[in-house]
XYZ file of C-alpha atoms in Angstrom:
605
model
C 8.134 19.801 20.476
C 5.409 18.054 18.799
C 5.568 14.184 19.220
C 3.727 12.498 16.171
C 4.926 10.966 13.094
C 2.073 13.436 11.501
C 5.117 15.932 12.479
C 7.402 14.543 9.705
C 8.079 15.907 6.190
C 4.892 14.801 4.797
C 2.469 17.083 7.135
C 5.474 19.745 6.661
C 5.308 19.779 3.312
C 1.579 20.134 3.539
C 2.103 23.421 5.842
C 5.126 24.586 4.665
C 5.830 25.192 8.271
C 8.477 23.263 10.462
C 8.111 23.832 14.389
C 5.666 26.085 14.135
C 6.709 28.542 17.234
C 4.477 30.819 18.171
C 4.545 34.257 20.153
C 7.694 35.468 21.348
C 9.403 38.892 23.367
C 9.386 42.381 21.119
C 13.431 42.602 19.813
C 13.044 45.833 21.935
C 13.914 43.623 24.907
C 16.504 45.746 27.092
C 19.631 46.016 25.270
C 23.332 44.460 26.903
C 24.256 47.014 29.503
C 27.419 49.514 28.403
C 28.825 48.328 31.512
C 29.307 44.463 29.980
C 32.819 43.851 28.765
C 32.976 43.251 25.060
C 34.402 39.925 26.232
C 32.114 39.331 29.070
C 29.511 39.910 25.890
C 31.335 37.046 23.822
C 31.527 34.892 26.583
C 27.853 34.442 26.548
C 26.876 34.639 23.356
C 29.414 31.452 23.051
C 27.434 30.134 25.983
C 24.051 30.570 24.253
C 25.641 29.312 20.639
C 26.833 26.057 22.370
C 23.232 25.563 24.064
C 21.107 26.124 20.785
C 23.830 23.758 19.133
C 23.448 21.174 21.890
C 19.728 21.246 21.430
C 19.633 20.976 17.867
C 21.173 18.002 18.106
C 18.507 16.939 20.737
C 15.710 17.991 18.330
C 17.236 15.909 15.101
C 18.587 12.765 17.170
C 14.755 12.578 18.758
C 13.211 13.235 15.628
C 15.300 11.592 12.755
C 12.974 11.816 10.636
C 13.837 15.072 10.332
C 17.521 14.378 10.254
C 16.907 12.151 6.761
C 14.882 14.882 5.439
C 17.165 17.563 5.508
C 20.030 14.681 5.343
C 21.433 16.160 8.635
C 22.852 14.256 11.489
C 24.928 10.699 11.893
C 23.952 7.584 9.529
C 22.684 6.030 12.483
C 19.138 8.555 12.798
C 18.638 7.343 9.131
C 17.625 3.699 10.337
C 15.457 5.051 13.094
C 12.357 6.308 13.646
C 10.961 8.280 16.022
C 10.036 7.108 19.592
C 6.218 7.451 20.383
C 6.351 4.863 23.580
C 4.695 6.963 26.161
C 8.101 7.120 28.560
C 9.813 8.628 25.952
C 7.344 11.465 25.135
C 6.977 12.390 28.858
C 10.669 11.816 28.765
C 11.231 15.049 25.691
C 8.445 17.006 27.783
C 11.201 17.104 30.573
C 14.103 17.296 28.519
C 12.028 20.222 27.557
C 11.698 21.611 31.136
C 15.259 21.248 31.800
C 16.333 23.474 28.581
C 14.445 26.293 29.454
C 15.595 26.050 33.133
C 18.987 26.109 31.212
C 18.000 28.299 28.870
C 16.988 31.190 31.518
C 20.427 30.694 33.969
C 21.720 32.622 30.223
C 22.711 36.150 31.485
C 20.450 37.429 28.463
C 21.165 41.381 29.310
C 24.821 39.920 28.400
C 23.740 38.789 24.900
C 24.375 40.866 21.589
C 21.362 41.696 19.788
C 21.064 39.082 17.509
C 21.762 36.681 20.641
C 19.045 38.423 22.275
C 16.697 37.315 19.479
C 17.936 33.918 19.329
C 17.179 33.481 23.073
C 13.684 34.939 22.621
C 12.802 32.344 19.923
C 13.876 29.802 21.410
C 12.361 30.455 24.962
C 9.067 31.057 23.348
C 9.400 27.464 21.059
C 9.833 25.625 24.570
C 7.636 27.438 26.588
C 4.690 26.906 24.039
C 6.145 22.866 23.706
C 5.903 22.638 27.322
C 2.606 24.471 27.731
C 1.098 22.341 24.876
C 2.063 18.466 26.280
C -1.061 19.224 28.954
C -3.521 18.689 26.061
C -2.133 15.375 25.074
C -2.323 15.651 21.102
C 0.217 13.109 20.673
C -2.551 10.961 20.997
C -4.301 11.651 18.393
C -1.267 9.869 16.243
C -3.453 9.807 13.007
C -5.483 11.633 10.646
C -6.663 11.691 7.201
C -3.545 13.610 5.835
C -1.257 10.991 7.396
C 0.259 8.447 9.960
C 1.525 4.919 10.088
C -0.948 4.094 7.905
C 1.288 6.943 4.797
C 4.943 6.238 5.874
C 5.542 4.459 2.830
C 5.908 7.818 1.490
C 8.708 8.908 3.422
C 10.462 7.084 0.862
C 10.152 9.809 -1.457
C 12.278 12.431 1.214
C 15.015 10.014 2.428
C 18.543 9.354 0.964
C 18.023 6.183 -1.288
C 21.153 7.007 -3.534
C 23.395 4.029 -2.076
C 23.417 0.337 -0.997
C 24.012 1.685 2.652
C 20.891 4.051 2.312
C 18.514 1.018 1.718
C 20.194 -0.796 4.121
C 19.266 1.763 6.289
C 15.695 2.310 4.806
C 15.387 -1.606 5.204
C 15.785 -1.300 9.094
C 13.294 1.099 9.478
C 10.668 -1.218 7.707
C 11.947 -3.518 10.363
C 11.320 -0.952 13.018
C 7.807 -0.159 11.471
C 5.866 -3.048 13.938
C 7.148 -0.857 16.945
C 6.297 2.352 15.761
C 2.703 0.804 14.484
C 2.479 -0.632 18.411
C 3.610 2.469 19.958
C 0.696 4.205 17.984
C -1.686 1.687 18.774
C -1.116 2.192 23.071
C -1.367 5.766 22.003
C -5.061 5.893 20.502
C -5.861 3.104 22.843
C -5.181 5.520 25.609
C -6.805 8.322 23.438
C -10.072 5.877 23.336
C -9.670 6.208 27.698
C -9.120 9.714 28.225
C -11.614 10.799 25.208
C -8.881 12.997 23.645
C -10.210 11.565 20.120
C -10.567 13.136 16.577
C -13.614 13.384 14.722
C -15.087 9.934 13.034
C -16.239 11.711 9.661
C -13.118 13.324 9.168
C -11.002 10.050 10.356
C -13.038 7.791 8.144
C -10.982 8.345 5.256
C -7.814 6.531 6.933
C -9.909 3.113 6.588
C -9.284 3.677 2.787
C -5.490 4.731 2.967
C -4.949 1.096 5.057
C -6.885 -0.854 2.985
C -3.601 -0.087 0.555
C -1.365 -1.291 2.655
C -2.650 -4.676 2.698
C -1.961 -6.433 0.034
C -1.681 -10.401 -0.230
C 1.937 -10.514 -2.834
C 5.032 -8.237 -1.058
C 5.800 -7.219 -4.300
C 2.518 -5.192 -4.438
C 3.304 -3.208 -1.490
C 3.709 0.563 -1.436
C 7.152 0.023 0.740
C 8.211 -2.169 -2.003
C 8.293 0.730 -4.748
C 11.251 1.988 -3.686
C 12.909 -1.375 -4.679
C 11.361 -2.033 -8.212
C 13.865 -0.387 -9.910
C 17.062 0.451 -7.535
C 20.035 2.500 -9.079
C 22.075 1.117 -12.354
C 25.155 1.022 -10.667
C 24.024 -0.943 -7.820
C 25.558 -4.824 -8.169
C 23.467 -7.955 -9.742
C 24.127 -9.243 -6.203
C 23.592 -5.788 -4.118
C 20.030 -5.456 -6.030
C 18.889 -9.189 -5.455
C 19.970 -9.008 -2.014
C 17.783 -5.636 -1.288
C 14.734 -6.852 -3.367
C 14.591 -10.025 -1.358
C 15.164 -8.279 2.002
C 12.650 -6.234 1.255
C 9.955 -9.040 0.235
C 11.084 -11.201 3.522
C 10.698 -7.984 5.511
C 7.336 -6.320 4.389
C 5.616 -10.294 3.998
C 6.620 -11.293 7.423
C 6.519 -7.525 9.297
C 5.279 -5.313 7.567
C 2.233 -6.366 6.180
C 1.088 -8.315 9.066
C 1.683 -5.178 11.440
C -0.787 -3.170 9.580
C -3.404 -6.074 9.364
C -3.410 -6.092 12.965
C -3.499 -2.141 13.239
C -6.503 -2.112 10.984
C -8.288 -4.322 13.166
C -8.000 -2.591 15.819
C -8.745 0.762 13.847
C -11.992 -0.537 12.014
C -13.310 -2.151 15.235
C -12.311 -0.070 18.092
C -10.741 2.752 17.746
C -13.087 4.455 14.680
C -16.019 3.675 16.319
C -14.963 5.356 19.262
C -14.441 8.497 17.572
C -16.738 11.227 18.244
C -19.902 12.878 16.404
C -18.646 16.180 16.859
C -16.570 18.398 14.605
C -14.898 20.565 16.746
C -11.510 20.821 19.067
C -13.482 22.492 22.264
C -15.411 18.817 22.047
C -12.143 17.541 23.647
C -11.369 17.484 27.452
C -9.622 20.748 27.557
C -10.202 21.544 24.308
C -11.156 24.997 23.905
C -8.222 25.669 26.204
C -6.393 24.260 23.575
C -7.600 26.082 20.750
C -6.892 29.322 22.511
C -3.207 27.900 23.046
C -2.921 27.238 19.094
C -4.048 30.478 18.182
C -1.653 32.128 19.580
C 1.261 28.903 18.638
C -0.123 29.826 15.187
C -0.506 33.245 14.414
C 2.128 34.646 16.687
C -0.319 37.333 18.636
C -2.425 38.211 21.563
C -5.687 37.921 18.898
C -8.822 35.923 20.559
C -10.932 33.502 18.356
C -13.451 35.775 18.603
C -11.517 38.817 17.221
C -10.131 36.616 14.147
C -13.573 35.321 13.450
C -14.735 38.888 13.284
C -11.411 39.643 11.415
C -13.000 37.070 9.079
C -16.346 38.148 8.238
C -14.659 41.748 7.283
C -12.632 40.061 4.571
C -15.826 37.862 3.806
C -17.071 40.953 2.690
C -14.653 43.023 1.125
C -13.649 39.901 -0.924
C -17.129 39.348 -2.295
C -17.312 43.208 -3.035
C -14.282 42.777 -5.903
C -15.789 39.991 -7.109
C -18.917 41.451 -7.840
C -16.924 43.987 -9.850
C -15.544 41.274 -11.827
C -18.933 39.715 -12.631
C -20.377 43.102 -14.090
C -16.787 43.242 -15.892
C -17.598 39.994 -18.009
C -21.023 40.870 -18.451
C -22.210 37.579 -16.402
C -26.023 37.906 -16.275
C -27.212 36.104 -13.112
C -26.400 35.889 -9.154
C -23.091 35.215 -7.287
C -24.217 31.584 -6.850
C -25.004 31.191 -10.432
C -21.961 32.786 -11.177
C -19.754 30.219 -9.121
C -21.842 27.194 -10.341
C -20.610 28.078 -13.583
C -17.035 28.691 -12.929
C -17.098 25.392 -11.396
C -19.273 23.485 -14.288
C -18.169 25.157 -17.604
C -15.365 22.681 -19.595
C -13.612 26.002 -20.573
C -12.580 26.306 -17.297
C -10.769 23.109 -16.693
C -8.196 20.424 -18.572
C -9.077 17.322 -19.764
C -5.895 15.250 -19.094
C -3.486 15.221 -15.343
C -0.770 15.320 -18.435
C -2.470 18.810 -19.867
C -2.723 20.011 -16.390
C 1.079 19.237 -15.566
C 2.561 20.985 -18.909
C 0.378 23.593 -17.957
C 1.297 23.970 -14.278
C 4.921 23.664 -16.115
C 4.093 26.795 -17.951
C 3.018 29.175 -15.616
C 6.002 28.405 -13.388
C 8.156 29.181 -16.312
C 6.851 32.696 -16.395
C 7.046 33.551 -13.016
C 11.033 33.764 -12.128
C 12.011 36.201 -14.855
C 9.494 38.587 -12.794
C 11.530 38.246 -9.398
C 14.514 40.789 -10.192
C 11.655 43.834 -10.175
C 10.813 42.793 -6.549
C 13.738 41.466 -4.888
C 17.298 42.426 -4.446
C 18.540 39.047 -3.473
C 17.181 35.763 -4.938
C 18.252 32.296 -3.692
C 20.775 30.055 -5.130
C 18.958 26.784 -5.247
C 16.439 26.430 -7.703
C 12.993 24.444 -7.650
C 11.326 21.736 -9.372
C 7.740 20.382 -10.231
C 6.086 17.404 -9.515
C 2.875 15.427 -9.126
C 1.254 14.619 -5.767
C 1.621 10.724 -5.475
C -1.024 9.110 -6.302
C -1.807 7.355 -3.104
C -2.631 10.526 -1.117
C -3.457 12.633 -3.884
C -7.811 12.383 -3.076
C -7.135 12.778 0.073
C -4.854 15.902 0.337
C -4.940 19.425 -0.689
C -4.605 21.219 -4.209
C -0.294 21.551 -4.045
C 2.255 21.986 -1.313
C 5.472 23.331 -0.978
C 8.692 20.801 -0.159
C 11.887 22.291 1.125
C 14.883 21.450 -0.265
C 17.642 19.879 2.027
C 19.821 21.252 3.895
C 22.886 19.729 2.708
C 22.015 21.135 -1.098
C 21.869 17.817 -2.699
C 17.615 18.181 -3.053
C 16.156 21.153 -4.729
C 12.924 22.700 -3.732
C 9.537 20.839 -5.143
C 6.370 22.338 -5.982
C 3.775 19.541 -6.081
C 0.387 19.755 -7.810
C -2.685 17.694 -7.160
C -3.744 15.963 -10.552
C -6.335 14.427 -9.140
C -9.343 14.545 -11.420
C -8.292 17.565 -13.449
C -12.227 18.553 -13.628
C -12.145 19.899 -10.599
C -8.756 21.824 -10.541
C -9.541 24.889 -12.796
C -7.403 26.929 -14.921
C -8.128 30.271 -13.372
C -5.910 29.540 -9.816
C -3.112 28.410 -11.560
C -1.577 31.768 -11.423
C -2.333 32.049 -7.942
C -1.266 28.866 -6.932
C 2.209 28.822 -8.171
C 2.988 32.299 -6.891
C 1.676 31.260 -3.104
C 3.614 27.667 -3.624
C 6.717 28.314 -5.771
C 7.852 31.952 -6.304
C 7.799 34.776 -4.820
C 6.000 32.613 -2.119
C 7.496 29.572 -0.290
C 10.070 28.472 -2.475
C 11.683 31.596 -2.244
C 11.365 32.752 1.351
C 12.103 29.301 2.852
C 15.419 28.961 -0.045
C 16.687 32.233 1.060
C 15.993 31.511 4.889
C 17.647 28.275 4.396
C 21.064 30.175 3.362
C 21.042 32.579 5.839
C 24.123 30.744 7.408
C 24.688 33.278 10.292
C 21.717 31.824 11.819
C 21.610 29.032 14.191
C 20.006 25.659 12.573
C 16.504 26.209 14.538
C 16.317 28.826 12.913
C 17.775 27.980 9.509
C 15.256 25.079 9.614
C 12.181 25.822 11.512
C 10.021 28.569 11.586
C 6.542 30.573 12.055
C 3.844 29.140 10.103
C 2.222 33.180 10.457
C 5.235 34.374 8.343
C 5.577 31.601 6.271
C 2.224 31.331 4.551
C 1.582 35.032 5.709
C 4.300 35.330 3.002
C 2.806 33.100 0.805
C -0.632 34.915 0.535
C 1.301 37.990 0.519
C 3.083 37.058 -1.945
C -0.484 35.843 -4.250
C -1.006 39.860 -4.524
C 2.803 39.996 -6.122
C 1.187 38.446 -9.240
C -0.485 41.677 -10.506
C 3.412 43.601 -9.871
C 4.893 40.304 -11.676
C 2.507 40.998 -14.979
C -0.261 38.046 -14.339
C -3.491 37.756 -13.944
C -4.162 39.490 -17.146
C -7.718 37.762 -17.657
C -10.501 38.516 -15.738
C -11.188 35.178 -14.886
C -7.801 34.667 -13.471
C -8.251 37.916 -11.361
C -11.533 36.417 -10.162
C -9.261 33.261 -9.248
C -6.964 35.360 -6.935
C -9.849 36.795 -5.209
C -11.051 33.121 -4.513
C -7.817 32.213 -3.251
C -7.836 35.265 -0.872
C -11.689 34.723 -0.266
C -10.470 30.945 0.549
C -8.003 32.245 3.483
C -10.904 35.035 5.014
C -13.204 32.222 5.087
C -10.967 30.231 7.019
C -10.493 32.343 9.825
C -14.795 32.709 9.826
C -15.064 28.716 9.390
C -11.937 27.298 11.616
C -12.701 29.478 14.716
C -16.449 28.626 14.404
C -16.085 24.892 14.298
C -13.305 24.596 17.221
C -14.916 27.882 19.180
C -18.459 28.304 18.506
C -19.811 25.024 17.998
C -19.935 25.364 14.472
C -20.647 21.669 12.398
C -18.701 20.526 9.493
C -21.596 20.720 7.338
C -21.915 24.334 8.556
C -18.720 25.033 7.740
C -19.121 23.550 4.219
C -21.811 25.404 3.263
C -20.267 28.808 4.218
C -17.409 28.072 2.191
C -19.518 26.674 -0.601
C -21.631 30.059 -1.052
C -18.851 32.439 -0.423
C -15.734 31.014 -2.825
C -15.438 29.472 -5.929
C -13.233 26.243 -5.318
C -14.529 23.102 -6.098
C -16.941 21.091 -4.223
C -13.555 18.034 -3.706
C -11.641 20.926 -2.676
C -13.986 22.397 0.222
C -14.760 19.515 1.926
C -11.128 18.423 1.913
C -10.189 22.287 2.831
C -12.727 21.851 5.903
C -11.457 18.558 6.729
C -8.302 19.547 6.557
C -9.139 22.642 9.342
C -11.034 19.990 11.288
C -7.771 17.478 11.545
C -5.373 21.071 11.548
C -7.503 23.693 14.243
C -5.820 27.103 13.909
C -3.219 26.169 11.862
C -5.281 27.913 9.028
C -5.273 31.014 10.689
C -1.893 31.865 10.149
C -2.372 32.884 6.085
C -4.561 35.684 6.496
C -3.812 37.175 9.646
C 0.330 37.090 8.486
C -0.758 38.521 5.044
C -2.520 41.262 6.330
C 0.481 42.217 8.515
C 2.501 42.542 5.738
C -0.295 44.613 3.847
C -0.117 47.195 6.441
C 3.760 47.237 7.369
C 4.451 47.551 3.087
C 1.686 50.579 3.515
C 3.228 51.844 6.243
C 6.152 51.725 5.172
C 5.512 53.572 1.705
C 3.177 56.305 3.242
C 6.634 56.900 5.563
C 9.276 56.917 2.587
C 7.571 58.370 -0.221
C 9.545 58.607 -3.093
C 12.235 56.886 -1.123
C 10.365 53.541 -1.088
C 12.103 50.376 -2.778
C 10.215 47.560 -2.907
C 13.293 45.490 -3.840
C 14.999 46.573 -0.432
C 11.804 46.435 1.489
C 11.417 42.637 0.652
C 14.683 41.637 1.652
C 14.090 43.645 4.515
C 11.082 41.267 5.251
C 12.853 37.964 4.535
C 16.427 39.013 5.766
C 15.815 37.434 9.349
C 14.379 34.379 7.985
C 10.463 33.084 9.590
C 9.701 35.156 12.216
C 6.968 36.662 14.721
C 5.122 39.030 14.045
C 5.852 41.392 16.382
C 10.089 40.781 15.784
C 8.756 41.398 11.781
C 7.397 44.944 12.644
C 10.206 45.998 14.910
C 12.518 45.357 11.611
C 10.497 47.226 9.405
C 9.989 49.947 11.652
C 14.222 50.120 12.248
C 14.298 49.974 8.257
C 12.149 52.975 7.478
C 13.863 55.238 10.858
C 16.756 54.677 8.694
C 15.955 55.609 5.579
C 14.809 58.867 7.050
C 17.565 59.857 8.243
């Protein structure tokens, strides 16, 4: 399992993944043998239920984090943070090893089927765990879209509904000088062994710590959460928080990070390096080969997606073209894009225009869902602004889970950052990929699948996930939008956006592509803002191959919905084809086709 505090909420939320677990065993594994006993059968599937249990608890009690998020797990986690001391990371690498040791004494030919899947997922999440702590990321313990230096925004995911939850909040500010240490030996030891991140990318984090010191406790981010604590709190509970919290972040807090900026200004920044990509790293191209296949769930080389890439380079620009001759734009593609990005028609003046009209579109879009789904999930979604802290720094909108207890809806949260540069024509686009049919809804529903066991309930495949999600972009034209040509134009940038990824992520981490390289392919090829590409390749830089995953799980889908429609004919539903898709929750996706496939033999029949 990943060991970072980058691998709480906030870079979730960002990736709309979990775990992301990567390739796995086809679910045409050998079948139980008709010999097995129905009991025998039981036996083991009880034996494999009581080992995924055990281990979920593992997972949540050494990341609790996790356990506030989806308010899971005993009070205690809630005070706690993770461990980063190195002894304890080498010590969950072993834990690691002895689960899958564990994990394979499981007679698996004695499994049901849906055991037999559950064993496959979960051998493949350790084995890639295990195979990954050789490349020592966990050093690398910050980055532009968070760390220590953004944990004041776990604030914003944690219970904070009663005294005892900011009692418990208030020990993990206590805690926070030991977690900012335990970072500090790991980058120091990342400064030894050269596994470093790239200084232009990383410079932004001297910015994001320059907030954190502040001279009056009151004016501290941690100390938002206590401005204004619940009505029916106590006079006496309330002063007795707010002056906790003062004593703590003057005396702990605050001087923690003033001694971790020191050492990040003067050491460990200017030790980053001048290159841009992952293969600049000891091991590092090794590494990039491992997360392409964590990330995208397949055998596919960087070389193959890159070329992958280019193709839908192409055929992107081709429909765009179209579009330009349809509104009679007189000039090149580069003109063309300049003035999509320039014109004031194009944008809102206001973040409070921009809101109501993010507000809007996501209005319109779940009266549309009954035509393309049979089953639609119970909890519902909300909208809200990116906070301002990390709002420059961070992407267009992301996708928060809601928890698992059902006390937190889903949020879909919108970058109002300078509202000139967020343009009117993705809106559409964006709230489909982000809200519904696209995260909110897949994750909702996989979230109430309740036959599942919690890793799965709870974690999944970023390849399905925002596969789904850029699938689910191309819904909009079934779901009535994209009505203007403009906003047409604005779901071809968003699917121009993912093809260039795959052409500018594998060429910065596999063929020595530079970040400036990279920005200027994006720049001449799609029509997103110049804030939003060089935070986009950023973003890839700090992320490698996690920005495969879109494209290469959309066009999966693509081709199972065609095959599945050239198959059925007549007979195709594309209500029951969808749940068919998002009936096993996140998945591989090689375990995705096998379904499909056993959907349309059936329908045949």
């Amino acid at each position: 399992m990943k060991t970072s505090l980058l691998a709480i909420p906030l870079a979730i939320a960002s990736c709309c993944s979990l775990v992301a677990c990567s390739n796995t065993t086809s679910t045409t594994n050998q079948p139980a043998s008709n010999s097995v006993s129905a009991i025998a059968v039981s036996s083991t599937d009880s034996q494999l239920t009581q080992f995924l249990e055990k281990e979920w608890q593992r997972f949540i009690s050494q990341n609790p984090e996790m356990a506030s998020y989806y308010r899971l797990g005993d009070d205690t986690l809630h005070a706690q943070w993770s461990d980063l001391s190195l002894d304890a990371i080498n010590q969950r690498h072993t834990d690691d090893q002895n689960a899958l040791a564990e994990l394979l004494a499981i007679n698996k030919a004695s499994l049901s089927k849906a055991q037999q899947l559950n064993f496959d997922l979960f051998r493949w999440q350790l084995e890639m765990a295990i195979d990954e702590h050789q490349y020592q990321s966990y050093l690398m313990q910050v980055n532009q879209r968070g760390g220590v230096q953004t944990l004041d925004n776990f604030a914003n995911y944690v219970p904070l509904d009663t005294v005892a939850d900011y009692e418990r909040w208030l020990k993990r500010l206590e805690a926070l000088p030991t977690v900012i240490e335990q970072t500090t030996v790991l980058m120091q030891l990342g400064i030894d062994t050269g596994v470093l991140p790239p200084r232009k990318t990383l410079s932004r984090v001297s910015g994001q710590l320059e907030k954190q010191l502040v001279e009056n406790a009151e004016e501290s981010l941690f100390y938002k959460a206590f401005k204004q604590l619940p009505e029916a709190f106590s006079e006496q509970d309330k002063q007795r928080l707010q002056n906790h919290a003062k004593t703590v972040i003057a005396d702990q807090v605050i001087p923690a990070y003033t001694a971790f900026t020191d050492f990040f200004n003067q050491s460990y920044l200017p030790a980053c390096r001048d290159t841009d990509g992952l293969s600049e790293i000891p091991k590092g191209r090794e590494y990039y080969e491992h997360l392409v296949k964590y990330y995208t769930t397949t055998d596919l080389t960087p070389d193959a997606i890159h070329q992958i890439g280019l193709q839908e380079v192409a055929k992107n620009r081709a429909a765009m073209l179209e579009i330009m001759k349809e509104v009679g734009f007189d000039g090149s593609f580069d003109q063309f894009i300049t003035f999509l990005r320039t014109d004031p028609q194009f944008y809102y003046d206001t973040p409070e225009a921009l809101f109501d009209a993010y507000l809007a579109v996501s209005k319109r879009l779940d009266p549309e869902l009954v035509k393309l789904f049979g089953k639609l999930p119970r909890m519902p979604y909300g909208l809200k602004a990116i906070p301002d802290a990390i709002a420059p720094d961070t992407t267009t909108a992301y996708y928060q889970p809601p928890s698992a207890d059902g006390l937190r809806a889903g949020y879909y949260f919108v970058n109002l950052h300078e509202p000139g540069t967020r343009p009117k024509y993705e809106m559409e686009v964006l709230s489909v990929h982000e809200a519904v049919p696209g995260h909110h809804l897949q994750i909702a529903l996989q979230m109430e699948l309740g036959e599942l066991p919690m890793f799965r309930r709870l974690q999944g495949f970023t390849v399905f996930i925002e596969g789904w999600g850029l699938y689910s972009e191309r819904l909009g034209y079934e779901m009535g939008l994209y009505q203007d040509p403009y906003s047409r134009f604005g779901q071809l940038t968003y699917d121009m956006w993912r093809a260039v990824r795959l052409v500018v992520d594998t060429g910065i981490h596999y063929k020595g592509w530079s970040r400036q390289q990279a920005i200027d392919y994006f720049t001449q090829n799609a029509a997103k803002s110049k804030e939003d590409i060089i935070n986009e390749i950023d973003r890839y830089i700090t992320m490698p191959g996690q920005a495969l995953a879109y494209k290469i799980g959309q066009l999966k889908l693509l081709a199972l919905r065609d095959q599945a429609e050239n198959a059925l004919g007549d007979k195709f539903d594309i209500r029951a084809f969808h749940d068919v898709v998002l009936g096993s929750g996140s998945i591989p996706l090689n375990v995705l086709e096998a379904n499909v496939q056993e959907w349309i033999d059936k329908q045949l029949k």
